Amino acid sequence: MANTAELLSLAGQYMLKNYKQPALVMTRGEGCYLWDTEGRRYLDLYAGIAVCALGHAHPALVKAVSEQVARLGHIANYYYNDRQIELSAELCRRSGYDRAFLCNSGTEANEAAIKLARRYHFTRGDKDRAQLVATWNSFHGRSMGSLALTGQAKYWEGFGHMLPGVSHVPYGDLEAMRRRVNDRTAAVFIEPVQGEGGVLPAPDGYLEGLRALCDERGALLVVDEIQTGIGRTGRFLATQHHGIQPDITTIAKGTAGGVPIGALLTREHVGDALPPGTHGSTFGGNPLAAAAALAVLHTLDAEGLLDHTTRMGEHLVAGLQALSKKHPHAAVGGRGRGLLAGLILADGVDPRGVLTQLRERGVLVSQAGERVVRFAPPLIVTAAELDEGLAALDAVLADPPRVSST
Ligand SMILES: Cc1ncc(COP(=O)(O)O)c(C=O)c1O
């Protein structure tokens, strides 16, 4: 294998420069730890952005993927495959839906949701109902449709006209939604916890209010659980904390523990709006990704990971709140749901600097929003591992990096 310097040189020469990546190269993972080419070990408390639900190289995932690729890796959707059928049934059973569409990423799941929502009204003769309402600070993906839903103008710059018929209102403001949703609204798109926007859980009653509003006005409610789904908040879907059933739920990230996958879940009468020929995906529902997802779902049960996530999430948020009390000049609070948690930095503290210093101490996390340090560890994380991360954070917050005033 090439050494670190050679690899970095090749990266500089051949990779598109669309990511800001520090000069280190990861090569191996096990449980909640990663190793780079220099043999340095890191505690992974972001899990590939809420993806590696079972951590790295979990034996159940390794076994499922190895056996599946040896048996049948891909056939496309000209034929059923056993794994896609089993996975669709499992996802529907756990979420209370009737139909699943399998794809390869969160963005694709949301694109499918945009098409389904519009075509649902079209097939009912309501051709003018094509508008979509989302929220400011949301994140729904970066393809042209999902990007238009993403309520952060910084991501739109330079990409020309956004998809027409999309508008945004402030997150958590039910009255603003009431003023916006009307008989031209095809769907409301919402995250149960704004993830990329800063780990902001929906205020009490908000999702329930949106459900009632959509029913009243005839719009579909689409809940984007790409970050929150598959147990991350301690329930299989975050909406299950609220007792509501959206018309469409999209999932991705943690679903197959790191193998690319996305899915749209819906009710029978809504799903009927995408008959043969209207939508599809070459890779979507391939047996390899489906086998990986089945292994994740079975392991959630076998290891009791939903309850574990709730307990570990409480431990983590309590730890973040204690640190913000201890270092009020550096942090002003902690919040989250399950193992999706954030530490809110005080004004003037440099979030990228905090991430860098944590990395230098061997702990990996990510930034969300302008000033939130986001934790989305593997759902198998232990209290001892969380404490190791909190101890590193404690040391960084004692003398936090400041945004330079020049
Ligand atoms: C809530 C939400 N929706 C959609 C996406 C896009 O998913 P992907 O990057 O898999 O396309 C993300 C990714 O961060 C997300 O957090």
Short mmCIF file of C-alpha atoms and ligand atoms in Angstrom, two decimals:
data_model
loop_
_atom_site.label_atom_id
_atom_site.label_comp_id
_atom_site.label_asym_id
_atom_site.label_seq_id
_atom_site.Cartn_x
_atom_site.Cartn_y
_atom_site.Cartn_z
CA MET A 1 0.00 0.00 0.00
CA ALA A 2 1.14 3.54 -0.75
CA ASN A 3 2.30 5.54 2.28
CA THR A 4 0.51 8.59 3.68
CA ALA A 5 2.49 11.15 1.70
CA GLU A 6 1.97 9.26 -1.56
CA LEU A 7 -1.75 8.90 -0.95
CA LEU A 8 -2.15 12.60 -0.10
CA SER A 9 -0.21 13.51 -3.21
CA LEU A 10 -2.51 11.35 -5.36
CA ALA A 11 -5.56 12.87 -3.66
CA GLY A 12 -4.28 16.36 -4.45
CA GLN A 13 -3.68 15.34 -8.04
CA TYR A 14 -6.85 13.41 -8.85
CA MET A 15 -9.69 14.06 -6.46
CA LEU A 16 -12.22 16.81 -7.06
CA LYS A 17 -11.62 19.44 -4.42
CA ASN A 18 -15.22 19.61 -3.18
CA TYR A 19 -14.38 18.50 0.38
CA LYS A 20 -12.23 20.21 2.95
CA GLN A 21 -10.21 17.27 4.25
CA PRO A 22 -7.34 17.37 6.76
CA ALA A 23 -4.09 15.62 5.84
CA LEU A 24 -4.86 12.20 7.25
CA VAL A 25 -6.10 9.03 5.61
CA MET A 26 -8.29 6.49 7.36
CA THR A 27 -7.69 2.83 6.63
CA ARG A 28 -9.38 0.70 9.25
CA GLY A 29 -12.21 0.66 11.74
CA GLU A 30 -13.35 -1.58 14.56
CA GLY A 31 -16.22 -0.88 16.93
CA CYS A 32 -16.15 2.83 17.77
CA TYR A 33 -12.52 3.34 16.72
CA LEU A 34 -10.81 4.27 13.44
CA TRP A 35 -7.13 4.07 12.52
CA ASP A 36 -5.23 6.17 9.98
CA THR A 37 -2.29 5.21 7.79
CA GLU A 38 0.14 6.31 10.51
CA GLY A 39 -1.44 3.85 12.95
CA ARG A 40 -3.05 6.64 15.00
CA ARG A 41 -6.30 5.65 16.71
CA TYR A 42 -9.42 7.86 16.84
CA LEU A 43 -12.63 7.53 18.83
CA ASP A 44 -15.36 7.90 16.21
CA LEU A 45 -18.25 9.85 17.73
CA TYR A 46 -19.82 10.86 14.42
CA ALA A 47 -20.10 7.42 12.76
CA GLY A 48 -19.69 8.62 9.19
CA ILE A 49 -22.39 11.26 9.87
CA ALA A 50 -24.89 9.06 11.71
CA VAL A 51 -24.34 6.15 9.33
CA CYS A 52 -22.32 3.40 11.04
CA ALA A 53 -25.06 2.40 13.47
CA LEU A 54 -23.26 -0.82 14.42
CA GLY A 55 -19.85 0.83 14.51
CA HIS A 56 -17.10 -0.44 12.24
CA ALA A 57 -16.63 -4.04 11.13
CA HIS A 58 -19.47 -5.38 13.27
CA PRO A 59 -19.35 -9.19 12.87
CA ALA A 60 -23.06 -9.40 11.92
CA LEU A 61 -22.60 -6.87 9.10
CA VAL A 62 -19.34 -8.42 7.91
CA LYS A 63 -20.96 -11.86 7.78
CA ALA A 64 -24.13 -10.67 6.02
CA VAL A 65 -22.29 -8.66 3.36
CA SER A 66 -19.63 -11.33 2.73
CA GLU A 67 -22.17 -14.13 2.40
CA GLN A 68 -24.45 -12.04 0.20
CA VAL A 69 -21.76 -10.90 -2.23
CA ALA A 70 -20.65 -14.52 -2.55
CA ARG A 71 -24.21 -15.55 -3.35
CA LEU A 72 -25.79 -12.67 -5.34
CA GLY A 73 -24.54 -9.09 -5.50
CA HIS A 74 -26.73 -7.37 -8.07
CA ILE A 75 -29.46 -8.12 -10.60
CA ALA A 76 -31.35 -4.78 -11.11
CA ASN A 77 -35.09 -4.48 -10.81
CA TYR A 78 -36.05 -6.55 -13.83
CA TYR A 79 -36.58 -9.33 -11.30
CA TYR A 80 -37.37 -9.49 -7.61
CA ASN A 81 -34.58 -10.58 -5.30
CA ASP A 82 -35.21 -12.31 -1.99
CA ARG A 83 -33.37 -9.70 0.09
CA GLN A 84 -35.24 -6.64 -1.22
CA ILE A 85 -38.55 -8.35 -0.49
CA GLU A 86 -37.50 -9.30 3.05
CA LEU A 87 -36.16 -5.80 3.72
CA SER A 88 -39.26 -4.04 2.38
CA ALA A 89 -41.41 -6.22 4.64
CA GLU A 90 -39.19 -5.55 7.70
CA LEU A 91 -39.14 -1.79 7.15
CA CYS A 92 -42.92 -1.65 6.73
CA ARG A 93 -43.51 -3.86 9.75
CA ARG A 94 -41.33 -1.69 11.99
CA SER A 95 -42.67 1.63 10.74
CA GLY A 96 -46.37 0.89 10.23
CA TYR A 97 -46.28 1.61 6.48
CA ASP A 98 -47.62 -0.45 3.58
CA ARG A 99 -45.04 0.15 0.84
CA ALA A 100 -41.27 0.63 0.56
CA PHE A 101 -39.24 1.99 -2.35
CA LEU A 102 -35.53 1.23 -2.04
CA CYS A 103 -32.83 3.53 -3.42
CA ASN A 104 -29.22 4.43 -2.62
CA SER A 105 -29.04 7.61 -0.55
CA GLY A 106 -30.99 10.15 1.42
CA THR A 107 -31.04 12.57 -1.47
CA GLU A 108 -32.55 9.95 -3.73
CA ALA A 109 -35.19 9.07 -1.15
CA ASN A 110 -36.20 12.74 -0.97
CA GLU A 111 -36.22 13.07 -4.76
CA ALA A 112 -38.57 10.10 -4.86
CA ALA A 113 -40.72 11.78 -2.21
CA ILE A 114 -40.94 15.00 -4.25
CA LYS A 115 -42.02 13.06 -7.34
CA LEU A 116 -44.46 10.88 -5.41
CA ALA A 117 -46.07 13.83 -3.61
CA ARG A 118 -46.64 15.74 -6.85
CA ARG A 119 -47.84 12.72 -8.77
CA TYR A 120 -50.19 11.71 -5.97
CA HIS A 121 -52.21 14.89 -6.44
CA PHE A 122 -51.85 14.67 -10.22
CA THR A 123 -53.41 11.19 -10.28
CA ARG A 124 -56.29 12.50 -8.17
CA GLY A 125 -57.00 15.18 -10.79
CA ASP A 126 -55.50 18.00 -8.69
CA LYS A 127 -52.86 19.07 -11.22
CA ASP A 128 -52.28 22.48 -9.63
CA ARG A 129 -51.17 21.02 -6.30
CA ALA A 130 -47.44 20.95 -6.91
CA GLN A 131 -46.03 23.32 -4.32
CA LEU A 132 -43.71 22.14 -1.58
CA VAL A 133 -43.13 23.78 1.78
CA ALA A 134 -39.99 23.13 3.81
CA THR A 135 -38.24 24.98 6.63
CA TRP A 136 -35.31 27.37 6.91
CA ASN A 137 -32.10 25.76 8.09
CA SER A 138 -33.28 22.34 6.96
CA PHE A 139 -31.10 19.89 5.06
CA HIS A 140 -32.68 17.49 2.57
CA GLY A 141 -29.84 16.81 0.13
CA ARG A 142 -27.87 18.37 -2.70
CA SER A 143 -29.48 17.21 -5.96
CA MET A 144 -31.48 19.94 -7.69
CA GLY A 145 -34.81 18.87 -6.18
CA SER A 146 -33.64 18.08 -2.68
CA LEU A 147 -31.35 21.13 -2.76
CA ALA A 148 -34.35 23.35 -3.42
CA LEU A 149 -35.96 21.89 -0.29
CA THR A 150 -32.78 22.46 1.73
CA GLY A 151 -33.48 25.78 3.45
CA GLN A 152 -29.93 27.14 3.47
CA ALA A 153 -29.22 29.70 0.75
CA LYS A 154 -25.46 29.16 1.02
CA TYR A 155 -25.90 25.79 -0.70
CA TRP A 156 -27.85 27.31 -3.63
CA GLU A 157 -25.26 29.83 -4.71
CA GLY A 158 -24.05 29.43 -8.29
CA PHE A 159 -26.44 26.64 -9.21
CA GLY A 160 -28.96 28.70 -11.16
CA HIS A 161 -32.69 28.57 -10.69
CA MET A 162 -33.94 26.31 -7.96
CA LEU A 163 -36.91 23.99 -8.52
CA PRO A 164 -39.98 26.25 -8.81
CA GLY A 165 -42.83 25.93 -6.34
CA VAL A 166 -40.69 25.42 -3.23
CA SER A 167 -40.85 27.81 -0.27
CA HIS A 168 -39.58 27.89 3.30
CA VAL A 169 -40.90 28.96 6.69
CA PRO A 170 -39.14 29.10 10.07
CA TYR A 171 -38.70 25.70 11.78
CA GLY A 172 -40.93 25.08 14.77
CA ASP A 173 -43.36 27.86 13.85
CA LEU A 174 -46.72 26.19 13.32
CA GLU A 175 -48.47 29.50 12.66
CA ALA A 176 -46.06 30.31 9.82
CA MET A 177 -46.85 26.90 8.34
CA ARG A 178 -50.59 27.60 8.74
CA ARG A 179 -50.20 30.80 6.77
CA ARG A 180 -48.24 29.06 3.99
CA VAL A 181 -49.96 25.69 3.42
CA ASN A 182 -52.97 25.96 1.12
CA ASP A 183 -54.89 24.15 -1.63
CA ARG A 184 -51.85 24.37 -3.95
CA THR A 185 -49.55 22.63 -1.46
CA ALA A 186 -48.58 19.11 -2.49
CA ALA A 187 -46.48 18.38 0.58
CA VAL A 188 -44.76 19.68 3.68
CA PHE A 189 -41.21 18.37 4.20
CA ILE A 190 -39.87 18.35 7.74
CA GLU A 191 -37.05 16.85 9.83
CA PRO A 192 -38.10 15.66 13.32
CA VAL A 193 -34.76 17.01 14.58
CA GLN A 194 -32.99 19.47 12.32
CA GLY A 195 -29.66 17.67 12.05
CA GLU A 196 -27.31 19.61 9.80
CA GLY A 197 -29.09 22.81 10.86
CA GLY A 198 -27.75 22.46 14.42
CA VAL A 199 -29.29 19.41 16.17
CA LEU A 200 -32.55 21.18 16.90
CA PRO A 201 -35.38 18.89 18.06
CA ALA A 202 -38.93 19.85 16.99
CA PRO A 203 -40.68 21.80 19.74
CA ASP A 204 -43.46 20.02 21.66
CA GLY A 205 -46.62 19.63 19.62
CA TYR A 206 -45.05 20.83 16.35
CA LEU A 207 -45.07 17.53 14.43
CA GLU A 208 -48.53 16.67 15.76
CA GLY A 209 -49.69 20.14 14.64
CA LEU A 210 -48.22 19.63 11.17
CA ARG A 211 -50.01 16.29 10.87
CA ALA A 212 -53.35 17.93 11.70
CA LEU A 213 -52.66 20.89 9.40
CA CYS A 214 -51.80 18.65 6.43
CA ASP A 215 -54.95 16.60 7.01
CA GLU A 216 -57.05 19.76 7.19
CA ARG A 217 -55.59 21.24 3.97
CA GLY A 218 -55.20 18.03 1.94
CA ALA A 219 -51.38 18.21 1.71
CA LEU A 220 -49.08 15.26 2.29
CA LEU A 221 -46.76 15.25 5.30
CA VAL A 222 -43.28 14.02 4.38
CA VAL A 223 -40.93 13.44 7.30
CA ASP A 224 -37.24 13.26 6.46
CA GLU A 225 -35.79 10.72 8.92
CA ILE A 226 -32.60 10.29 6.95
CA GLN A 227 -30.56 11.32 9.99
CA THR A 228 -32.98 10.44 12.79
CA GLY A 229 -34.32 7.09 11.56
CA ILE A 230 -33.34 3.48 12.30
CA GLY A 231 -33.07 3.92 16.02
CA ARG A 232 -30.86 7.01 16.27
CA THR A 233 -33.27 8.80 18.62
CA GLY A 234 -34.11 5.68 20.65
CA ARG A 235 -37.22 4.72 18.66
CA PHE A 236 -37.15 3.07 15.24
CA LEU A 237 -38.43 6.34 13.75
CA ALA A 238 -38.35 9.66 15.59
CA THR A 239 -42.02 10.30 14.72
CA GLN A 240 -42.87 7.32 16.94
CA HIS A 241 -42.05 9.56 19.94
CA HIS A 242 -44.90 11.77 18.75
CA GLY A 243 -47.49 9.13 17.86
CA ILE A 244 -48.00 10.41 14.32
CA GLN A 245 -47.83 8.62 10.98
CA PRO A 246 -46.63 10.85 8.12
CA ASP A 247 -47.84 10.07 4.60
CA ILE A 248 -44.25 9.50 3.53
CA THR A 249 -41.08 8.91 5.56
CA THR A 250 -37.62 8.91 4.00
CA ILE A 251 -34.66 7.08 5.56
CA ALA A 252 -31.04 6.41 4.58
CA LYS A 253 -27.78 6.88 6.56
CA GLY A 254 -27.85 4.24 9.32
CA THR A 255 -30.19 1.84 7.49
CA ALA A 256 -27.48 -0.48 6.13
CA GLY A 257 -24.75 0.44 8.62
CA GLY A 258 -22.47 2.01 6.01
CA VAL A 259 -23.49 0.26 2.80
CA PRO A 260 -25.19 2.91 0.59
CA ILE A 261 -28.98 2.73 0.81
CA GLY A 262 -32.04 4.93 1.02
CA ALA A 263 -35.73 4.20 1.27
CA LEU A 264 -39.09 5.85 0.96
CA LEU A 265 -41.89 4.43 3.10
CA THR A 266 -45.50 5.23 2.43
CA ARG A 267 -49.12 4.22 2.63
CA GLU A 268 -50.73 2.08 -0.05
CA HIS A 269 -53.01 4.74 -1.58
CA VAL A 270 -50.13 7.24 -1.83
CA GLY A 271 -47.64 4.74 -3.25
CA ASP A 272 -50.11 3.81 -5.99
CA ALA A 273 -49.26 7.14 -7.66
CA LEU A 274 -45.96 5.67 -8.89
CA PRO A 275 -46.98 2.78 -11.17
CA PRO A 276 -44.47 0.93 -13.40
CA GLY A 277 -42.33 3.23 -15.51
CA THR A 278 -42.74 6.38 -13.40
CA HIS A 279 -39.72 5.97 -11.12
CA GLY A 280 -36.85 3.58 -10.54
CA SER A 281 -33.18 3.03 -9.76
CA THR A 282 -30.56 0.65 -11.15
CA PHE A 283 -28.90 -0.05 -7.80
CA GLY A 284 -31.90 0.56 -5.54
CA GLY A 285 -32.96 -2.59 -3.70
CA ASN A 286 -29.88 -4.54 -4.74
CA PRO A 287 -29.42 -7.67 -2.62
CA LEU A 288 -26.08 -6.56 -1.16
CA ALA A 289 -27.39 -3.35 0.41
CA ALA A 290 -30.62 -5.06 1.42
CA ALA A 291 -28.71 -7.88 3.17
CA ALA A 292 -26.66 -5.29 5.04
CA ALA A 293 -29.81 -3.47 6.13
CA LEU A 294 -31.41 -6.72 7.29
CA ALA A 295 -28.32 -7.40 9.40
CA VAL A 296 -28.60 -3.93 10.95
CA LEU A 297 -32.28 -4.42 11.77
CA HIS A 298 -31.70 -7.85 13.33
CA THR A 299 -28.78 -6.53 15.36
CA LEU A 300 -30.87 -3.62 16.67
CA ASP A 301 -33.15 -6.28 18.18
CA ALA A 302 -30.50 -8.82 19.18
CA GLU A 303 -28.41 -6.24 21.07
CA GLY A 304 -31.36 -4.19 22.41
CA LEU A 305 -29.93 -1.10 20.73
CA LEU A 306 -33.02 1.11 20.89
CA ASP A 307 -33.12 1.10 24.70
CA HIS A 308 -29.34 1.32 24.79
CA THR A 309 -29.47 4.38 22.54
CA THR A 310 -31.98 6.06 24.86
CA ARG A 311 -29.77 5.40 27.90
CA MET A 312 -26.54 6.44 26.17
CA GLY A 313 -28.23 9.52 24.70
CA GLU A 314 -29.32 10.65 28.16
CA HIS A 315 -25.79 10.09 29.43
CA LEU A 316 -24.32 12.07 26.53
CA VAL A 317 -26.68 15.05 26.74
CA ALA A 318 -26.27 15.20 30.54
CA GLY A 319 -22.50 15.21 30.00
CA LEU A 320 -22.72 18.02 27.43
CA GLN A 321 -24.95 20.08 29.71
CA ALA A 322 -22.57 19.56 32.64
CA LEU A 323 -19.62 20.69 30.49
CA SER A 324 -21.44 23.83 29.36
CA LYS A 325 -22.15 24.66 33.03
CA LYS A 326 -18.50 24.07 33.87
CA HIS A 327 -17.21 26.18 30.94
CA PRO A 328 -19.83 28.92 30.40
CA HIS A 329 -17.30 31.03 28.48
CA ALA A 330 -17.01 28.20 25.93
CA ALA A 331 -20.42 26.56 25.68
CA VAL A 332 -24.00 27.56 26.40
CA GLY A 333 -25.87 24.26 26.45
CA GLY A 334 -26.37 20.74 25.22
CA ARG A 335 -29.41 19.25 23.49
CA GLY A 336 -30.48 16.31 21.41
CA ARG A 337 -32.58 13.21 21.17
CA GLY A 338 -31.07 9.76 21.68
CA LEU A 339 -27.63 9.56 20.15
CA LEU A 340 -28.02 12.69 18.03
CA ALA A 341 -26.75 15.40 20.33
CA GLY A 342 -25.13 18.79 20.13
CA LEU A 343 -23.06 21.12 22.27
CA ILE A 344 -23.86 24.77 21.57
CA LEU A 345 -20.69 26.84 21.58
CA ALA A 346 -20.57 30.33 23.06
CA ASP A 347 -20.22 33.36 20.79
CA GLY A 348 -16.67 33.82 19.61
CA VAL A 349 -15.62 30.18 20.01
CA ASP A 350 -14.36 28.71 16.73
CA PRO A 351 -16.24 25.46 15.97
CA ARG A 352 -13.71 24.26 13.40
CA GLY A 353 -10.95 24.91 15.90
CA VAL A 354 -12.80 22.85 18.51
CA LEU A 355 -13.13 19.98 16.02
CA THR A 356 -9.45 20.19 15.14
CA GLN A 357 -8.35 20.17 18.78
CA LEU A 358 -10.62 17.23 19.52
CA ARG A 359 -9.14 15.37 16.57
CA GLU A 360 -5.64 16.10 17.86
CA ARG A 361 -6.79 14.48 21.09
CA GLY A 362 -8.01 11.45 19.11
CA VAL A 363 -11.76 12.18 19.12
CA LEU A 364 -13.82 12.70 15.96
CA VAL A 365 -17.07 14.67 15.89
CA SER A 366 -18.66 16.99 13.33
CA GLN A 367 -20.09 20.48 13.13
CA ALA A 368 -23.78 21.23 12.63
CA GLY A 369 -25.17 24.70 12.00
CA GLU A 370 -23.03 27.73 12.77
CA ARG A 371 -21.86 26.78 16.24
CA VAL A 372 -22.93 23.32 17.28
CA VAL A 373 -20.56 20.42 17.87
CA ARG A 374 -22.56 17.39 16.80
CA PHE A 375 -22.29 13.91 18.28
CA ALA A 376 -23.82 11.03 16.33
CA PRO A 377 -21.81 8.02 17.57
CA PRO A 378 -22.41 4.39 16.64
CA LEU A 379 -25.49 3.09 18.49
CA ILE A 380 -23.25 0.45 20.10
CA VAL A 381 -21.19 3.13 21.89
CA THR A 382 -20.52 2.46 25.58
CA ALA A 383 -20.71 4.92 28.48
CA ALA A 384 -16.92 4.56 28.88
CA GLU A 385 -16.38 5.59 25.26
CA LEU A 386 -18.72 8.57 25.62
CA ASP A 387 -16.84 9.56 28.78
CA GLU A 388 -13.55 9.36 26.87
CA GLY A 389 -15.00 11.84 24.33
CA LEU A 390 -16.43 14.09 27.05
CA ALA A 391 -13.05 14.18 28.82
CA ALA A 392 -11.36 15.36 25.62
CA LEU A 393 -14.08 17.97 25.16
CA ASP A 394 -13.60 19.11 28.76
CA ALA A 395 -9.92 19.74 28.07
CA VAL A 396 -10.63 21.66 24.83
CA LEU A 397 -13.36 23.81 26.41
CA ALA A 398 -11.06 24.82 29.28
CA ASP A 399 -9.15 27.01 26.82
CA PRO A 400 -11.27 27.08 23.67
CA PRO A 401 -10.01 28.28 20.28
CA ARG A 402 -11.46 31.70 19.45
CA VAL A 403 -12.61 33.05 16.10
CA SER A 404 -9.86 35.42 15.03
CA SER A 405 -11.01 39.04 15.02
CA THR A 406 -8.88 40.05 12.02
C1 LIG B 1 -31.99 15.09 7.13
C2 LIG B 1 -31.18 14.76 5.91
N1 LIG B 1 -31.80 14.62 4.73
C3 LIG B 1 -31.12 14.30 3.61
C4 LIG B 1 -29.75 14.13 3.62
C5 LIG B 1 -29.01 13.75 2.36
O1 LIG B 1 -28.65 12.41 2.44
P1 LIG B 1 -27.47 11.82 1.51
O2 LIG B 1 -26.22 12.55 1.84
O3 LIG B 1 -27.46 10.35 1.85
O4 LIG B 1 -27.89 12.01 0.10
C6 LIG B 1 -29.07 14.27 4.83
C7 LIG B 1 -27.59 14.14 4.87
O5 LIG B 1 -26.92 14.65 5.72
C8 LIG B 1 -29.80 14.60 5.99
O6 LIG B 1 -29.18 14.76 7.18
#
